[in-house]
Short mmCIF file of C-alpha atoms and ligand atoms in Angstrom, two decimals:
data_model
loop_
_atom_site.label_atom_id
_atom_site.label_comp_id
_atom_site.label_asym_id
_atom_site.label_seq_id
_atom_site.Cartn_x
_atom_site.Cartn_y
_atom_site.Cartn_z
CA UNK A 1 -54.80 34.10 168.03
CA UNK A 2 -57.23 36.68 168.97
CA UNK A 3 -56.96 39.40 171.75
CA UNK A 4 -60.61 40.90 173.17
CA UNK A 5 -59.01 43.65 174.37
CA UNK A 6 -60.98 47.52 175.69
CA UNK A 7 -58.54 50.11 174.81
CA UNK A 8 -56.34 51.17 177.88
CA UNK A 9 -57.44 48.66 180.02
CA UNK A 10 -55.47 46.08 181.39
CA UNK A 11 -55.79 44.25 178.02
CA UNK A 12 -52.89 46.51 176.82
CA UNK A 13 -50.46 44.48 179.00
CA UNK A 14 -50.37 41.38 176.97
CA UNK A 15 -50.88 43.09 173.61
CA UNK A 16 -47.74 45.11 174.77
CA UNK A 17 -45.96 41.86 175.42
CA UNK A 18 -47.36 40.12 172.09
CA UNK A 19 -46.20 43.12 170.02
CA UNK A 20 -42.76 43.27 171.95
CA UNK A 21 -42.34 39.45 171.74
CA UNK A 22 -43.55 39.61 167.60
CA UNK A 23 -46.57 37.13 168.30
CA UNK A 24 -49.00 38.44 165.67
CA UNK A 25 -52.70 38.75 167.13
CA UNK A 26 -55.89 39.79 166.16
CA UNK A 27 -57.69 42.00 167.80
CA UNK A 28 -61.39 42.28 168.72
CA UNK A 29 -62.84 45.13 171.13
CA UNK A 30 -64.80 44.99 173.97
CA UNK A 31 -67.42 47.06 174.83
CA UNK A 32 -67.28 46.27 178.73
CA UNK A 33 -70.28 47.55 180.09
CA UNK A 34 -72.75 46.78 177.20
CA UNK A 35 -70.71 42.58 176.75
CA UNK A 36 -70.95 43.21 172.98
CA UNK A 37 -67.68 42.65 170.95
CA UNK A 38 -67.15 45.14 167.91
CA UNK A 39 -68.61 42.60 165.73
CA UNK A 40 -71.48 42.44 167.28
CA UNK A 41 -71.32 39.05 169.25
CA UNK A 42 -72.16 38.57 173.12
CA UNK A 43 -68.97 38.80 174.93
CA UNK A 44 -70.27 36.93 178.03
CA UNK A 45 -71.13 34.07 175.25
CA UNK A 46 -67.31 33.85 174.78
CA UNK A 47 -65.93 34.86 178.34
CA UNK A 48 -68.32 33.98 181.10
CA UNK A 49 -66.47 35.92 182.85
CA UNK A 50 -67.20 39.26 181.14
CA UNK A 51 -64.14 41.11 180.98
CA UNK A 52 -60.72 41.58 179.26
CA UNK A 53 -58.01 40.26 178.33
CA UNK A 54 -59.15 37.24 176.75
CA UNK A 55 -57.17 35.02 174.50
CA UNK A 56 -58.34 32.83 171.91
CA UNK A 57 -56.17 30.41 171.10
CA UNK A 58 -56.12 28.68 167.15
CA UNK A 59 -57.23 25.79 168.95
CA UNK A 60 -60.65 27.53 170.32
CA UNK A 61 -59.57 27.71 173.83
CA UNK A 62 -59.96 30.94 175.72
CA UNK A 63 -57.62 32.17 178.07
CA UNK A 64 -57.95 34.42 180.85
CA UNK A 65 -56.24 36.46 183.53
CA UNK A 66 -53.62 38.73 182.12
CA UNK A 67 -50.86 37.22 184.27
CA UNK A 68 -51.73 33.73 182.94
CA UNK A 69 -51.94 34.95 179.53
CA UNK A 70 -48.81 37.30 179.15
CA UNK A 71 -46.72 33.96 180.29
CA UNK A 72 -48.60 32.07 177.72
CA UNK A 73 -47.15 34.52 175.26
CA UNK A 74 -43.50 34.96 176.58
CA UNK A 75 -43.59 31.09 176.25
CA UNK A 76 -44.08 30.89 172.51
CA UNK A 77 -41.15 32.84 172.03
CA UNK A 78 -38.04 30.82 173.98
CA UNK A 79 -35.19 32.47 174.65
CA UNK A 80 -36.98 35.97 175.77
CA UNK A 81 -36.54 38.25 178.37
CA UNK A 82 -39.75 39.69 178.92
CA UNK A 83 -40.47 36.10 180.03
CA UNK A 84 -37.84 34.25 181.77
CA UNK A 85 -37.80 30.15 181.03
CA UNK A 86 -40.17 27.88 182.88
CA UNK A 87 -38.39 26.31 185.80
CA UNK A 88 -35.96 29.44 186.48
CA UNK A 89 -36.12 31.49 189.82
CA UNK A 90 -36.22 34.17 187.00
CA UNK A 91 -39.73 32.98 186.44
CA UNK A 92 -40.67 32.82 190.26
CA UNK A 93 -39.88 36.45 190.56
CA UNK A 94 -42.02 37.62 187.46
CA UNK A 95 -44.94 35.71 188.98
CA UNK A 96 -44.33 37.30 192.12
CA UNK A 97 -44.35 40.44 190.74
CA UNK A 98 -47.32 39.98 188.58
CA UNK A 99 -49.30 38.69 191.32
CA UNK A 100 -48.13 42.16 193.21
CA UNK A 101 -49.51 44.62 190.27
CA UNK A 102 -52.57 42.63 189.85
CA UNK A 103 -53.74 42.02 193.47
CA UNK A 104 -52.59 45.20 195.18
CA UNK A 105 -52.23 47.67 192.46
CA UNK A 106 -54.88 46.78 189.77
CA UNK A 107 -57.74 45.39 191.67
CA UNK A 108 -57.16 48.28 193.99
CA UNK A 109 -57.73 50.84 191.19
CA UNK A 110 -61.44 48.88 190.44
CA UNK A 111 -63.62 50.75 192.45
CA UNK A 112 -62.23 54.05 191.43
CA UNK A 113 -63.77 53.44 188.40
CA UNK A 114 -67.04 53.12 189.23
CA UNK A 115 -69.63 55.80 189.77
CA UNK A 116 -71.38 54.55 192.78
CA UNK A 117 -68.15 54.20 195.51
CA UNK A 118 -68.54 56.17 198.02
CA UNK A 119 -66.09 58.79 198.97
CA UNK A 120 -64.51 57.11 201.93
CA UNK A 121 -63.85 54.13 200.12
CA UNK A 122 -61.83 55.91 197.16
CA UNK A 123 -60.07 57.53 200.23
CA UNK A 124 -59.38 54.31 201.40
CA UNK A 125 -58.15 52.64 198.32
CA UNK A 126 -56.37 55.73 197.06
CA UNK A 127 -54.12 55.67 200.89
CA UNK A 128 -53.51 52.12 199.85
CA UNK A 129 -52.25 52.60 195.97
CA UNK A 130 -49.86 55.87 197.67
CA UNK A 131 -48.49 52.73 199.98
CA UNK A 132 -48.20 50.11 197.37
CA UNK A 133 -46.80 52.38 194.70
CA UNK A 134 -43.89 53.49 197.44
CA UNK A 135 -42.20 50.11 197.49
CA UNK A 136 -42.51 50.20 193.69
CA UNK A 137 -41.09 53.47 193.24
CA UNK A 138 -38.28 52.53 195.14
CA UNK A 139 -37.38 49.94 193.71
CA UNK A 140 -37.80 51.64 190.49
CA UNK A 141 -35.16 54.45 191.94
CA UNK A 142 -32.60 51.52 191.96
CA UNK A 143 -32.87 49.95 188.86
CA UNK A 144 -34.35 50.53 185.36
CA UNK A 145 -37.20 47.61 185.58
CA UNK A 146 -39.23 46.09 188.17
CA UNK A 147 -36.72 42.61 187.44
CA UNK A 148 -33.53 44.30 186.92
CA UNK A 149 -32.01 45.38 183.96
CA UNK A 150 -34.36 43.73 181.35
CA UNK A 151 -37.67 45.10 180.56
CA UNK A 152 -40.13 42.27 181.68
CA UNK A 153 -43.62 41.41 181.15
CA UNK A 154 -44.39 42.85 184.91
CA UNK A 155 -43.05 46.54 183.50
CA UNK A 156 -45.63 45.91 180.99
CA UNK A 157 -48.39 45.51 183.38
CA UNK A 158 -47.46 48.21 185.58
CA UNK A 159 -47.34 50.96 182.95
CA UNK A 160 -50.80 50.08 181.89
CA UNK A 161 -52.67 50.36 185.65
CA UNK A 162 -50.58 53.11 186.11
CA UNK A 163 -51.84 54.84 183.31
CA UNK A 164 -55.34 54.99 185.25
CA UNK A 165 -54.13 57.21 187.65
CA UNK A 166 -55.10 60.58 185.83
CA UNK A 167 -58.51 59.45 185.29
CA UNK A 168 -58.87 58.08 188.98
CA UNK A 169 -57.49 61.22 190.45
CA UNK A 170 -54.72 58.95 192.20
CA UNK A 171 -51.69 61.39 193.25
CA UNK A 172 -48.70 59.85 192.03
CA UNK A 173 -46.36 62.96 192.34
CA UNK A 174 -44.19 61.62 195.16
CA UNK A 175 -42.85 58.86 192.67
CA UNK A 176 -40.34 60.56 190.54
CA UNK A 177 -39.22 57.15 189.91
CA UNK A 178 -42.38 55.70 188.71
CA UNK A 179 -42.78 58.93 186.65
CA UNK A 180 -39.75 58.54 184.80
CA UNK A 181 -40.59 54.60 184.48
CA UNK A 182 -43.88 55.64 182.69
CA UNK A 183 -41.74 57.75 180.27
CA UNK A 184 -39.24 55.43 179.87
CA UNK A 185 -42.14 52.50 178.86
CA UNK A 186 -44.13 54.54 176.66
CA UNK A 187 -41.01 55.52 174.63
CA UNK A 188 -41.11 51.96 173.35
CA UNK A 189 -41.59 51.28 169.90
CA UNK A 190 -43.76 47.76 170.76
CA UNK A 191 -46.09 50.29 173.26
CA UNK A 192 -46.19 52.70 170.91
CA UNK A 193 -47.39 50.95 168.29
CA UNK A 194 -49.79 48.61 170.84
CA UNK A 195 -51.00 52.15 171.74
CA UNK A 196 -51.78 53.34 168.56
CA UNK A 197 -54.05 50.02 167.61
CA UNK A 198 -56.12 50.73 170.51
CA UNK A 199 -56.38 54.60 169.32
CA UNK A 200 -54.78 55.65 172.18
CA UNK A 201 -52.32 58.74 172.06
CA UNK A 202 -48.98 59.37 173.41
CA UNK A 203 -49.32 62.22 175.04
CA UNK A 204 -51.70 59.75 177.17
CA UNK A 205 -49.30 57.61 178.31
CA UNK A 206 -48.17 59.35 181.44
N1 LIG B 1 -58.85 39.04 186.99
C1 LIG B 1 -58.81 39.67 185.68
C2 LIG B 1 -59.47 41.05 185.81
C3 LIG B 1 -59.58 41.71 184.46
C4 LIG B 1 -60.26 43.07 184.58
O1 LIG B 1 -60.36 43.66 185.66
N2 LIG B 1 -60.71 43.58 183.42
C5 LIG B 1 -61.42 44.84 183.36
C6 LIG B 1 -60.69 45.86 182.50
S1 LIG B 1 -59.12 46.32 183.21
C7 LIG B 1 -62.78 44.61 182.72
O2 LIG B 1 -62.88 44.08 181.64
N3 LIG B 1 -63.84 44.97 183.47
C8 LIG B 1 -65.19 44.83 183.01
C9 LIG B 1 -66.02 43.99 183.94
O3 LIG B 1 -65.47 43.40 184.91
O4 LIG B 1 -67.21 43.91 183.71
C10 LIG B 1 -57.36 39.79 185.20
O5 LIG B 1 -56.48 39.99 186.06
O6 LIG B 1 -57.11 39.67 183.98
#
């Protein structure tokens, strides 16, 4: 299988999982804004969509959507608990929680990224990440992972948006619990070494 992946970006979730789980993948980078992959082909020729994480699978499908495609993964690998089993309430709860991280944390981080948002509106969304985050961090103040006790495929996810925060000038210091969640993640063999094939550093990872 092959990841199209843009280092740091949310692509890092499911390469995280893949490398945590042992699902070997290949990786080809994105250049997002120019749709060219590293080999030179045209990205929008192999995701209509135009952005990562993209999976091809050995049968030639593509799959999108990280939260689709981080279960996809977990589900090779029975037995897992970055993934609970189809069919469990286990399962319900990661989907809830993906769905949380990628509706009202990552898409909220979007515009901060580009050049052209106007000030009020990266007011406005930065208000919103300082409320989303809170429910986060305290849940994060009770317990080691956002599911518990296990490190899931939603801690995954959430380490990676949160890692934008630096570069999007989103204040994060009234989350010690996230804080020490971010350490705790990139501490992780499987992120470290996810980290390192994307040629991002450590030091980074906060
Ligand atoms: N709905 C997609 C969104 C993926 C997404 O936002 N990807 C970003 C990087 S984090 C990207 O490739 N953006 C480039 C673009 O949209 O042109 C998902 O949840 O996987």
């Amino acid at each position: 299988m092959k990841l199209y992946y843009a280092p740091g970006a949310c692509s890092l979730s499911p390469h995280i999982v893949a490398q945590e789980l042992g699902v070997p993948l290949t990786l080809e980078k994105v250049d997002t804004k120019t749709k060219k992959t590293e080999a030179g082909a045209d990205f929008l020729a192999i995701n209509p969509k135009g952005y990562v994480p993209a999976l091809e699978l050995d049968d030639g499908q593509l799959l999108t959507e990280g939260p689709a495609i981080v279960q996809y993964l977990g589900d090779l690998k029975p037995g897992n608990t970055l993934v609970p089993a189809n069919g469990t309430f286990a399962r319900v709860r990661l989907q809830e929680m993906l769905g949380y991280i990628n509706s009202e944390i990552h898409k909220t981080y979007s515009p901060l990224f580009q050049a052209d948002t106007p000030e009020q509106t990266r007011e406005n969304r930065k208000a919103y990440l300082q409320k989303r985050y809170a429910l986060l961090d305290a849940i994060l103040a009770k317990q080691p992972w956002l599911l518990g006790k296990d490190f899931s495929a939603a801690d995954a996810y959430l380490f990676v948006v949160t890692r934008w925060a630096k570069a999007t000038h989103v204040d994060l210091s009234a989350f010690p619990a996230l804080a020490a969640f971010q350490e705790r993640v990139a501490a992780r063999p499987a992120v470290q070494k996810a980290m390192a094939a994307e040629g991002l550093a450590r030091h980074k990872a906060a």
